[in-house]
XYZ file of C-alpha atoms in Angstrom:
726
model
C 22.774 -18.523 36.592
C 23.719 -15.987 33.589
C 27.183 -15.152 35.109
C 28.148 -18.704 35.363
C 26.784 -19.579 31.716
C 28.654 -16.253 30.323
C 31.642 -17.078 32.293
C 31.739 -20.564 30.804
C 31.237 -19.591 27.251
C 33.787 -16.856 27.712
C 36.642 -19.184 28.923
C 35.638 -21.883 26.431
C 35.131 -19.560 23.261
C 36.533 -21.433 20.535
C 34.504 -24.575 21.491
C 31.355 -22.899 21.904
C 32.080 -21.143 18.284
C 32.892 -24.672 16.875
C 29.845 -26.041 18.514
C 27.723 -23.879 16.792
C 29.352 -24.206 13.520
C 29.082 -27.744 13.459
C 25.179 -27.413 14.746
C 24.571 -25.473 11.588
C 25.977 -27.539 9.348
C 24.705 -30.798 11.056
C 21.070 -29.648 11.276
C 20.868 -28.578 7.768
C 22.658 -31.424 6.210
C 20.241 -33.821 8.260
C 17.339 -31.674 7.127
C 18.665 -32.107 3.515
C 18.930 -35.959 4.042
C 15.388 -36.290 5.478
C 13.697 -33.909 3.380
C 10.603 -31.375 4.161
C 7.023 -32.095 4.410
C 5.428 -28.663 4.391
C 1.681 -28.890 4.482
C -0.783 -25.793 4.251
C -3.972 -28.068 4.328
C -6.207 -27.013 7.132
C -9.803 -28.044 8.098
C -12.018 -26.821 10.724
C -13.200 -29.436 13.235
C -17.064 -30.802 13.284
C -17.866 -28.435 10.353
C -20.428 -28.892 7.814
C -18.081 -28.643 5.122
C -15.681 -31.220 6.965
C -18.724 -33.365 6.911
C -19.109 -32.796 3.206
C -15.711 -33.709 2.568
C -16.355 -37.303 4.452
C -19.171 -38.021 2.172
C -17.376 -37.380 -1.090
C -14.468 -39.163 0.285
C -16.560 -41.968 0.956
C -18.820 -41.880 -2.333
C -16.659 -39.915 -4.707
C -12.986 -40.671 -3.885
C -10.485 -37.759 -5.168
C -13.883 -35.517 -6.367
C -14.131 -33.292 -3.467
C -10.560 -32.659 -2.283
C -10.070 -28.562 -1.272
C -6.472 -29.093 -2.103
C -5.596 -28.701 -5.697
C -5.861 -26.618 -8.731
C -6.931 -26.407 -12.527
C -5.437 -27.101 -15.812
C -7.159 -23.528 -17.630
C -6.949 -23.927 -21.778
C -8.010 -21.259 -24.298
C -8.228 -22.084 -28.050
C -8.592 -19.740 -30.513
C -11.558 -22.282 -32.113
C -13.284 -24.889 -30.319
C -11.677 -26.506 -27.144
C -13.656 -29.601 -28.563
C -12.557 -30.238 -31.964
C -9.653 -33.331 -32.196
C -6.555 -31.119 -32.472
C -6.989 -29.627 -29.176
C -9.456 -32.547 -27.415
C -6.887 -35.304 -28.346
C -3.461 -33.641 -26.882
C -5.368 -32.194 -23.757
C -6.786 -35.655 -22.963
C -3.366 -37.484 -22.970
C -2.311 -34.987 -20.752
C -5.272 -35.176 -18.364
C -4.184 -39.067 -18.547
C -0.481 -38.713 -17.798
C -1.519 -36.232 -14.757
C -4.067 -38.559 -13.367
C -1.273 -41.545 -13.328
C 0.610 -39.535 -10.780
C -0.030 -41.021 -7.647
C -2.584 -39.004 -5.215
C -3.801 -37.236 -8.331
C -7.452 -37.389 -9.695
C -8.428 -35.231 -12.704
C -11.930 -34.278 -13.643
C -11.636 -33.461 -17.533
C -13.986 -31.168 -19.366
C -14.347 -34.094 -21.537
C -16.069 -36.390 -19.249
C -19.922 -36.252 -18.308
C -18.986 -34.855 -14.850
C -17.044 -32.176 -16.061
C -19.145 -31.303 -18.858
C -19.839 -27.503 -17.391
C -15.939 -26.914 -17.528
C -16.166 -25.645 -21.024
C -17.294 -22.111 -21.543
C -20.754 -21.212 -23.199
C -18.542 -20.229 -26.520
C -16.563 -22.932 -26.408
C -13.220 -21.375 -26.378
C -12.188 -21.672 -22.642
C -12.239 -24.906 -20.357
C -10.117 -26.280 -17.510
C -9.764 -29.651 -15.875
C -9.985 -29.772 -12.171
C -7.097 -31.055 -10.424
C -7.505 -32.701 -6.806
C -4.680 -34.101 -4.878
C -4.966 -36.426 -2.034
C -5.045 -35.260 1.519
C -1.560 -36.677 2.373
C 0.185 -34.880 -0.338
C 2.317 -32.081 1.201
C 3.287 -28.640 -0.144
C 6.537 -29.756 -1.382
C 4.998 -32.835 -3.393
C 2.266 -30.542 -4.471
C 5.100 -27.878 -6.152
C 6.708 -30.941 -7.714
C 3.116 -32.308 -9.309
C 2.815 -28.457 -10.950
C 6.323 -29.007 -12.457
C 5.915 -32.061 -13.959
C 2.231 -30.855 -15.359
C 3.777 -27.923 -16.893
C 6.829 -29.961 -18.321
C 4.135 -31.866 -20.025
C 2.136 -29.277 -21.260
C 1.306 -29.907 -24.880
C 2.575 -27.582 -27.877
C -0.371 -26.840 -29.912
C -0.545 -23.943 -32.246
C -3.540 -21.393 -31.293
C -3.544 -22.905 -27.812
C -2.963 -21.496 -24.597
C -2.511 -23.063 -21.481
C -2.112 -22.017 -17.568
C -1.675 -23.807 -14.395
C -4.157 -22.562 -11.585
C -4.230 -23.103 -7.832
C -1.801 -21.858 -5.283
C -0.972 -25.349 -4.421
C 0.585 -26.653 -7.520
C 2.319 -23.192 -8.116
C 6.129 -22.856 -7.701
C 7.349 -21.541 -4.143
C 10.055 -18.603 -4.637
C 12.577 -18.589 -1.696
C 12.530 -14.928 -0.112
C 15.188 -12.736 -1.180
C 14.011 -9.507 0.657
C 15.491 -10.604 4.054
C 18.964 -9.531 2.306
C 17.934 -6.029 2.086
C 17.162 -5.879 5.702
C 20.467 -7.124 6.310
C 22.277 -4.610 4.115
C 20.697 -1.951 6.155
C 21.226 -3.375 9.291
C 24.986 -3.306 8.296
C 24.565 0.711 8.102
C 22.584 1.231 11.283
C 24.848 -1.069 13.541
C 27.674 1.048 12.244
C 26.267 4.054 12.963
C 25.340 3.203 16.218
C 28.311 1.286 17.505
C 30.908 2.979 15.230
C 32.636 -0.115 14.922
C 32.560 -2.726 12.028
C 33.609 -5.796 14.585
C 30.865 -4.767 16.973
C 28.416 -4.540 13.960
C 29.279 -7.986 12.851
C 28.303 -9.630 16.246
C 24.853 -9.458 16.129
C 24.757 -10.103 12.343
C 26.303 -13.692 13.195
C 23.947 -14.292 16.084
C 21.034 -13.774 14.030
C 22.380 -15.405 11.013
C 23.131 -18.410 13.233
C 19.806 -18.431 15.014
C 18.174 -18.320 11.524
C 20.493 -20.683 9.982
C 19.894 -23.456 12.555
C 16.470 -22.810 13.637
C 14.643 -21.032 10.930
C 15.729 -23.452 8.216
C 17.165 -26.965 9.457
C 14.917 -27.353 12.584
C 11.819 -25.847 10.897
C 12.528 -28.292 7.970
C 12.831 -31.359 10.369
C 9.485 -30.349 12.313
C 7.762 -30.348 9.087
C 7.990 -34.338 9.314
C 6.064 -33.992 12.432
C 4.076 -31.059 12.615
C 1.383 -29.470 10.051
C 3.516 -26.432 8.899
C 2.823 -24.541 5.966
C 5.392 -23.608 3.350
C 5.350 -19.826 4.376
C 6.440 -20.809 8.038
C 9.999 -20.549 7.261
C 9.473 -16.649 5.834
C 7.833 -15.846 9.087
C 10.638 -17.397 11.091
C 13.391 -15.751 8.916
C 11.527 -12.386 9.704
C 11.497 -12.718 13.410
C 14.793 -14.875 13.730
C 16.765 -11.944 11.945
C 14.687 -9.141 14.421
C 15.204 -10.579 17.559
C 18.601 -11.923 16.803
C 19.907 -8.503 16.024
C 17.672 -6.997 18.812
C 19.095 -9.244 21.529
C 22.678 -9.159 20.618
C 22.440 -5.218 20.018
C 21.152 -4.659 23.438
C 23.945 -7.089 24.957
C 26.594 -5.201 23.272
C 25.646 -2.322 23.949
C 25.499 -2.914 27.608
C 29.462 -4.501 27.641
C 30.609 -1.349 25.897
C 29.193 0.810 28.630
C 30.882 -1.143 31.095
C 34.148 -1.488 29.247
C 34.271 2.485 29.075
C 33.734 2.422 32.720
C 37.020 0.227 33.423
C 35.912 -3.109 33.483
C 37.981 -5.728 32.017
C 36.635 -7.678 28.632
C 35.655 -10.585 31.037
C 34.015 -8.691 33.404
C 31.994 -6.500 31.065
C 30.580 -9.666 29.499
C 29.911 -10.848 32.604
C 27.784 -7.910 33.476
C 26.349 -7.278 30.412
C 24.774 -11.081 30.412
C 23.542 -10.092 34.150
C 21.741 -7.163 33.268
C 21.229 -6.947 29.077
C 21.323 -10.599 29.115
C 18.789 -11.275 31.701
C 16.287 -8.845 29.952
C 16.807 -10.901 26.607
C 15.989 -13.875 28.188
C 12.745 -12.914 29.536
C 11.634 -11.215 26.431
C 12.643 -14.205 24.072
C 10.979 -16.422 26.974
C 7.888 -14.105 26.450
C 7.728 -14.416 22.526
C 8.350 -17.993 22.713
C 5.510 -18.474 24.998
C 3.290 -16.100 23.198
C 3.804 -17.950 20.286
C 3.200 -21.555 21.702
C 0.035 -20.417 23.134
C -1.307 -20.936 19.493
C -1.535 -24.659 20.544
C -4.768 -23.646 22.312
C -6.756 -23.077 19.017
C -6.847 -26.984 18.447
C -5.598 -26.756 14.895
C -3.158 -28.417 13.621
C -2.472 -25.548 11.079
C -2.043 -22.790 13.474
C -0.097 -24.892 16.214
C 2.307 -25.648 13.322
C 2.695 -22.079 12.461
C 3.299 -21.345 16.059
C 5.842 -24.158 16.600
C 7.878 -23.106 13.521
C 8.025 -19.512 14.843
C 8.624 -20.426 18.199
C 11.452 -22.545 17.544
C 13.133 -19.997 15.898
C 13.301 -17.237 18.208
C 14.362 -20.186 21.030
C 17.342 -21.007 19.007
C 18.310 -17.440 18.320
C 17.679 -16.765 21.946
C 20.052 -19.963 22.963
C 22.656 -17.728 20.313
C 22.509 -14.839 21.959
C 23.222 -15.927 25.446
C 26.255 -18.600 24.399
C 27.625 -18.008 20.858
C 27.493 -14.052 21.639
C 29.455 -14.193 24.924
C 32.315 -16.591 22.942
C 32.281 -14.002 20.111
C 32.754 -11.093 22.369
C 35.818 -13.212 24.184
C 37.440 -13.777 20.963
C 36.995 -9.860 19.950
C 37.673 -8.598 23.370
C 39.194 -5.291 23.296
C 39.324 -5.002 19.539
C 35.677 -4.528 19.729
C 36.254 -0.838 20.155
C 38.724 -0.634 17.195
C 37.685 0.166 13.782
C 39.946 0.680 10.598
C 39.160 2.115 7.154
C 39.195 -0.639 5.196
C 36.534 -2.168 7.382
C 34.455 0.555 6.937
C 34.828 0.533 3.284
C 34.514 -3.252 2.848
C 31.207 -3.474 4.945
C 29.603 -0.521 2.909
C 30.356 -2.576 -0.254
C 29.087 -5.541 1.501
C 25.648 -3.643 2.203
C 25.611 -2.793 -1.401
C 26.247 -6.326 -2.448
C 23.283 -7.766 -0.160
C 20.997 -4.751 -1.462
C 21.787 -5.789 -4.874
C 20.781 -9.364 -4.509
C 18.171 -8.376 -2.032
C 16.463 -6.143 -5.072
C 17.257 -8.504 -8.088
C 20.134 -6.295 -9.563
C 22.948 -8.517 -10.399
C 25.292 -5.899 -11.345
C 24.981 -3.780 -8.130
C 25.448 -7.320 -6.244
C 28.539 -8.259 -8.437
C 29.929 -4.692 -8.089
C 29.633 -4.688 -4.555
C 31.085 -8.041 -3.936
C 34.165 -7.178 -6.131
C 35.033 -3.597 -4.704
C 34.538 -5.301 -1.138
C 37.279 -7.875 -2.056
C 39.670 -5.070 -3.481
C 39.261 -2.999 -0.815
C 40.485 -6.065 1.577
C 43.225 -7.112 -0.707
C 44.501 -3.126 -1.364
C 44.681 -3.035 2.650
C 47.839 -5.021 2.592
C 49.754 -2.602 0.281
C 47.792 0.716 0.935
C 48.987 2.132 4.652
C 45.987 4.232 5.099
C 43.760 1.809 4.750
C 44.976 -0.293 7.891
C 44.708 3.094 9.976
C 42.056 3.252 12.578
C 39.166 5.460 12.330
C 39.123 8.099 15.433
C 37.002 6.954 18.104
C 33.726 8.872 18.037
C 33.164 11.133 21.347
C 30.610 9.950 23.470
C 28.175 12.999 24.527
C 27.246 13.237 28.121
C 23.709 11.392 28.857
C 22.318 14.783 30.141
C 23.263 16.831 26.766
C 21.289 14.464 24.604
C 18.403 14.943 22.823
C 16.474 11.697 24.538
C 17.212 13.572 27.890
C 15.795 16.625 26.722
C 12.990 15.089 25.208
C 12.086 12.982 28.294
C 12.082 16.287 30.851
C 9.760 17.864 28.247
C 7.268 14.949 28.105
C 7.587 15.091 32.008
C 6.598 18.570 32.354
C 3.444 18.157 30.594
C 2.692 14.514 30.635
C -1.323 14.668 30.223
C -0.918 16.452 27.261
C 1.447 14.080 25.801
C -1.081 11.080 26.833
C -3.702 12.916 25.032
C -1.614 13.275 21.495
C 0.092 9.881 21.887
C -3.117 8.029 23.016
C -5.139 9.857 20.458
C -3.214 8.983 17.576
C -3.168 5.084 18.398
C -6.804 5.430 18.857
C -7.204 7.109 15.382
C -4.883 4.311 13.640
C -7.065 1.519 15.484
C -10.427 2.746 14.228
C -10.210 0.680 10.935
C -10.175 -2.386 13.319
C -13.801 -2.109 13.656
C -14.332 -2.992 9.970
C -12.435 -5.971 10.222
C -13.443 -8.730 7.983
C -11.510 -12.478 8.446
C -11.500 -14.525 5.497
C -9.080 -15.833 2.881
C -8.029 -14.009 0.104
C -8.257 -15.660 -3.534
C -5.723 -16.275 -6.179
C -7.017 -12.944 -7.958
C -4.408 -11.523 -5.182
C -1.341 -12.941 -7.005
C 1.006 -11.323 -9.043
C -0.545 -10.375 -12.793
C 2.456 -12.208 -14.165
C 1.846 -15.542 -12.832
C 0.443 -18.666 -14.314
C -1.821 -18.924 -11.075
C -3.030 -15.264 -11.834
C -3.683 -15.885 -15.262
C -5.632 -18.998 -14.892
C -7.717 -17.077 -12.335
C -8.464 -14.582 -14.869
C -9.083 -17.066 -17.621
C -11.690 -18.969 -15.838
C -13.218 -15.223 -14.486
C -13.687 -14.162 -18.202
C -14.880 -17.690 -19.660
C -17.399 -18.834 -17.171
C -17.782 -16.010 -14.418
C -16.023 -15.090 -11.173
C -17.543 -17.788 -9.448
C -16.367 -20.415 -11.081
C -12.899 -19.811 -9.312
C -14.524 -21.246 -6.164
C -17.667 -23.391 -6.895
C -19.584 -25.023 -4.010
C -20.108 -28.832 -3.487
C -23.611 -30.046 -2.314
C -22.959 -33.531 -0.919
C -25.936 -35.536 -0.189
C -26.496 -39.031 1.345
C -29.664 -40.933 1.161
C -31.370 -43.509 2.629
C -33.942 -45.083 0.056
C -34.472 -43.830 -3.684
C -37.421 -41.577 -2.676
C -34.606 -39.224 -1.630
C -33.666 -38.799 -5.153
C -36.581 -36.454 -5.889
C -35.946 -34.397 -2.659
C -32.140 -33.946 -3.768
C -33.390 -32.894 -7.284
C -35.908 -30.238 -5.592
C -32.969 -29.022 -3.312
C -31.005 -28.449 -6.609
C -33.904 -26.517 -8.047
C -34.250 -24.268 -5.109
C -30.439 -23.458 -4.531
C -30.841 -22.208 -8.237
C -33.592 -19.959 -7.556
C -31.124 -17.796 -4.888
C -30.021 -14.759 -6.037
C -26.130 -15.481 -5.397
C -26.095 -18.794 -7.691
C -25.083 -18.594 -11.105
C -25.474 -22.067 -12.172
C -26.276 -25.476 -10.679
C -25.229 -28.849 -12.158
C -27.767 -31.884 -12.394
C -27.438 -34.161 -9.267
C -24.673 -36.723 -10.137
C -25.203 -40.158 -8.619
C -22.175 -42.179 -7.291
C -23.964 -44.990 -9.356
C -23.651 -44.012 -12.676
C -24.803 -47.424 -14.389
C -27.972 -47.525 -11.939
C -28.757 -44.113 -10.508
C -31.742 -45.542 -8.904
C -29.672 -47.677 -6.698
C -27.299 -44.737 -5.799
C -26.638 -43.946 -1.892
C -25.088 -40.250 -2.472
C -25.406 -37.449 -4.951
C -23.244 -34.777 -5.690
C -24.389 -31.375 -6.897
C -21.967 -28.707 -8.028
C -23.129 -24.978 -7.394
C -21.495 -21.762 -8.702
C -21.994 -18.736 -7.250
C -22.397 -15.204 -8.786
C -19.528 -13.754 -6.917
C -15.917 -14.440 -6.734
C -14.498 -16.398 -3.317
C -13.210 -13.466 -1.534
C -16.025 -11.746 -2.125
C -18.336 -10.612 0.996
C -21.310 -11.496 -1.002
C -20.142 -14.985 -1.370
C -19.696 -15.683 2.435
C -23.773 -14.339 2.832
C -24.677 -16.737 -0.076
C -23.392 -19.879 1.741
C -24.897 -18.458 5.062
C -28.295 -18.087 3.392
C -28.063 -21.188 1.504
C -27.349 -23.251 4.643
C -29.818 -21.581 6.715
C -32.815 -21.033 4.786
C -32.821 -23.327 1.672
C -30.400 -26.384 1.935
C -30.975 -27.143 5.878
C -34.735 -26.775 6.168
C -35.487 -29.071 2.799
C -33.087 -31.591 3.784
C -34.321 -31.875 7.083
C -37.964 -32.283 6.075
C -36.866 -34.884 3.533
C -34.953 -36.711 6.076
C -31.740 -36.690 4.142
C -28.156 -35.426 5.287
C -27.035 -32.585 2.699
C -24.045 -30.931 3.516
C -22.577 -27.981 1.655
C -18.720 -27.959 0.962
C -16.063 -27.008 -1.145
C -12.584 -24.986 -0.571
C -14.617 -21.204 -0.127
C -17.258 -23.120 2.516
C -14.463 -24.562 4.541
C -12.662 -21.155 4.173
C -15.597 -19.752 5.894
C -15.760 -22.563 8.504
C -12.171 -22.358 9.182
C -12.382 -18.528 9.617
C -15.723 -18.642 11.685
C -13.936 -21.603 14.237
C -10.928 -19.287 14.355
C -13.079 -16.392 15.332
C -14.491 -17.889 18.327
C -11.246 -19.304 19.851
C -9.421 -16.010 19.249
C -10.263 -14.288 22.695
C -9.385 -17.451 24.485
C -5.725 -17.252 22.778
C -5.367 -13.273 23.578
C -6.550 -13.878 27.251
C -3.655 -16.524 27.669
C -0.837 -14.153 26.272
C -1.988 -11.696 28.292
C -2.217 -13.378 31.465
C 1.058 -15.033 30.816
C 2.833 -11.852 29.834
C 1.302 -10.020 32.937
C 2.501 -12.688 35.132
C 6.185 -12.623 33.533
C 6.064 -8.951 34.088
C 5.009 -9.028 37.497
C 7.482 -11.687 38.540
C 10.333 -9.257 36.775
C 9.590 -5.903 38.159
C 7.673 -7.318 41.518
C 4.742 -4.700 40.443
C 1.163 -4.735 39.645
C 1.317 -1.193 38.107
C 4.028 -1.843 35.569
C 2.525 -5.227 34.077
C -0.870 -3.236 33.704
C 0.733 -0.395 32.001
C 2.663 -2.602 30.125
C -0.515 -4.524 28.636
C -2.228 -1.376 27.862
C 0.237 -0.189 25.910
C 1.264 -3.003 23.795
C -2.565 -3.461 23.048
C -2.516 0.247 21.944
C 0.211 -0.163 19.736
C -0.980 -3.832 18.259
C -4.810 -2.226 17.547
C -3.182 0.398 15.816
C -0.947 -1.831 13.468
C -4.113 -3.970 13.029
C -5.828 -0.861 11.964
C -3.168 0.392 9.568
C -3.017 -3.236 7.966
C -6.820 -3.293 7.522
C -6.699 -0.092 5.701
C -4.208 -1.041 3.301
C -4.818 -4.871 2.968
C -8.576 -5.119 3.233
C -9.834 -1.439 1.945
C -7.199 -1.256 -0.281
C -5.612 1.994 0.463
C -2.597 3.116 -1.673
C -2.871 -0.022 -3.482
C -1.426 2.031 -6.764
C 1.530 2.473 -4.751
C 1.791 -0.719 -2.929
C 0.437 -3.292 -5.348
C -2.074 -4.626 -2.876
C -5.650 -5.262 -3.883
C -8.180 -5.179 -1.219
C -9.369 -8.705 0.014
C -10.382 -9.835 3.595
C -7.553 -10.341 6.331
C -6.598 -14.053 6.640
C -7.914 -15.229 9.836
C -4.516 -16.651 11.515
C -2.938 -13.425 10.563
C -3.862 -11.268 13.320
C -3.350 -14.242 15.751
C 0.407 -14.309 14.409
C 0.639 -11.004 14.571
C -0.503 -10.825 18.516
C 1.537 -13.386 19.603
C 4.777 -11.774 17.720
C 4.452 -8.554 18.404
C 3.356 -8.788 21.840
C 6.491 -10.836 22.414
C 8.705 -8.268 20.538
C 7.430 -5.127 22.301
C 8.696 -7.000 25.619
C 11.992 -6.285 24.513
C 11.982 -2.633 24.600
C 9.601 -2.649 27.604
C 11.942 -4.706 29.777
C 15.258 -3.090 28.187
C 13.772 0.308 29.071
C 12.183 -0.469 32.448
C 15.123 -2.323 33.775
C 17.604 0.524 32.976
C 15.155 2.976 34.673
C 15.030 0.756 37.533
C 18.581 0.392 37.685
C 19.073 4.097 37.649
C 16.068 4.509 40.482
C 18.011 1.933 42.805
C 21.254 4.046 42.432
C 19.579 7.793 42.823
C 16.055 6.790 44.622
C 15.007 9.865 42.063
C 12.080 8.883 39.992
C 11.814 11.418 37.560
C 15.554 11.934 36.848
C 15.708 7.865 36.668
C 13.172 7.677 33.857
C 15.054 10.787 31.921
C 18.343 8.758 32.499
C 16.954 5.419 31.651
C 15.551 6.873 28.493
C 18.640 8.743 27.604
C 20.752 5.576 28.134
C 18.496 3.544 26.136
C 16.784 5.610 23.383
C 20.057 5.099 20.830
C 20.106 1.497 21.120
C 16.189 1.265 20.823
C 16.091 3.523 18.016
C 18.608 1.360 16.421
C 17.230 -2.042 17.214
C 13.608 -0.792 15.845
C 15.204 0.792 12.705
C 16.662 -2.726 11.658
C 13.246 -4.361 12.600
C 11.154 -2.002 10.657
C 13.376 -2.276 7.552
C 13.687 -6.132 8.054
C 9.935 -6.476 8.324
C 9.182 -3.892 5.868
C 11.544 -5.421 3.048
C 8.925 -8.309 2.615
C 6.571 -6.206 1.173
C 8.660 -6.591 -2.012
C 7.662 -10.487 -1.936
C 4.820 -11.789 -4.078
C 3.203 -13.757 -1.432
C 0.158 -11.778 0.052
C 0.669 -13.314 3.443
C 4.348 -12.453 3.415
C 3.605 -8.938 2.708
C 0.696 -8.856 5.046
C 3.033 -10.462 8.103
C 5.810 -7.885 7.308
C 3.793 -4.800 7.136
C 2.022 -5.537 10.311
C 5.103 -6.397 12.260
C 6.709 -3.197 10.884
C 4.142 -1.022 11.790
C 3.784 -2.317 15.030
C 7.364 -2.106 16.055
C 7.608 1.222 14.726
C 4.663 2.531 16.714
C 5.918 0.745 19.969
C 9.240 2.336 19.400
C 7.991 5.728 19.040
C 4.539 6.649 20.614
C 5.008 4.000 22.893
C 8.407 4.137 24.216
C 9.319 7.236 23.473
C 6.238 9.401 24.230
C 3.660 7.313 26.485
């Protein structure tokens, strides 16, 4: 099958290339015409917070959405004076006129407590309807910003991540710049370098951008999902092409024709690539088992990007190799110099340095033009002498490890276990807007609210109560009084009836509860659990009324709890499928067991470092990362992605070892020869992945930083301590 597909793509090279170019243009044009519908809303099914939101939707429409933000304003004088109140009221009315938007103004009875004690800071709560997606929310945020009044002595900030403008990433360009350098060093050829870059860009362009945008109209996919797709797509695209091209060059140097080498490379390295890619896709689609649209959307978006990149690796790459043919080994000085300047230009774009980006592009173009008249630039670079495999450091290293295996098992395994230790302190939860960059309006609004009211005002709870008869109103008041006496509660509002004109005829009440601590504080989580179990629940049961504690913070807690209970099922499914696939490929039981154990060690160690950096805040002065809980879906995503990516190296290394064993029948020598044959390509692939993923540390989005760090660490540990040692 692999040879047949490779032969077809080789013989119809231009048709395949034209097909991929048309696909890239067509999918993205269709996505632009249809538009996106990113949606980051999540809720855990059958939870107390969900029941509370249902009560609010029925009796207080728009007042209980967990999706929205705030307009926070600070005045030199009292915010209630006409010079401030009148233009701000006009702004609130203009915002509420937007379809799907509800505003709780501080100048209304329901929002009376949204004015600070000293009267200089106030905020209006902006609630968005559930059917508003992330793109529409961003547009609403931009509309609010454009409508802000200009009043002397008045500072206005827009709070809420949903209303913030989503900045497209540029850090992937840093990864591409580094990939150019590493691939040239690995291949010694500019043309060989360009093929993996082309495959990765095609996969990301079709799958990571166009296809994911179209899928947002079918599935619930958050706006940061394309970033995850870019990270994975660039990494696996370059990796897969690197493996195949390396094998192609080995075969051509052994005397095979370009077509024979292409077919042979696809039948060996291509087979390993397909298995590794399928493992990644299956692992990511395993997230559908969780039963939450938000998590399923993340898995579908990432899996679709990997699937398209895999297809590009086994169809577009053979066609590009056919076009390049024997020229893949030829490099001219103009190519090397132009590639160097192209790398500098991409680096400038990624770092936001216009002069470096422009200078690199100008010098790249100058080099190519000058090569038309300057003869030395057209000369070939002398080919690099390939050392005998037995002379390489990798071969000697393998022999050294084989001479004292148990000592290296203890050193390598012990290192991974030490790095794993922080995992036992893992706390799943959601970081709040206090983790945004200090110069963003979201963060400044958060700080203003914390300064004017207290940290708990950035995440108030809502007690939604339904009663059957008027006598229930007294029970609601008693519950509110008991809640206010809790040590974790700062303030409790008066119960607000759904029938303001005739409170005695009300069917429901809402009570606003402000905790003493911030939304991401562990104490806040304890307060929610204590109020539900010891205060609200028993009193509501005794009074025969239904009372549910809800709001964005309780909803986040319920979501984390639900996910924690399902994550073991997901891990078990991924491990079982990976074990079965490996057993099918290698027809062995011991090899899959070893692979599962090694992969678990590298992933656990990466988890441990992530906890130390992102939850405990180690080296925060260098990284700019503030301590916060780990988002509950991140360990699951990291597990799915890393477990699949680690199979790249697992299959590529073991497949080569098995080839050597089938040829020689010597197990020890085949291990050393297999490692020596693959060490350079695995090191190059891992280095590219580490930089591509690690570059996302430069992004402001905490979740993207977390993913980038976790993936970079896991790949680094897997390619070094696991593949080259354990």
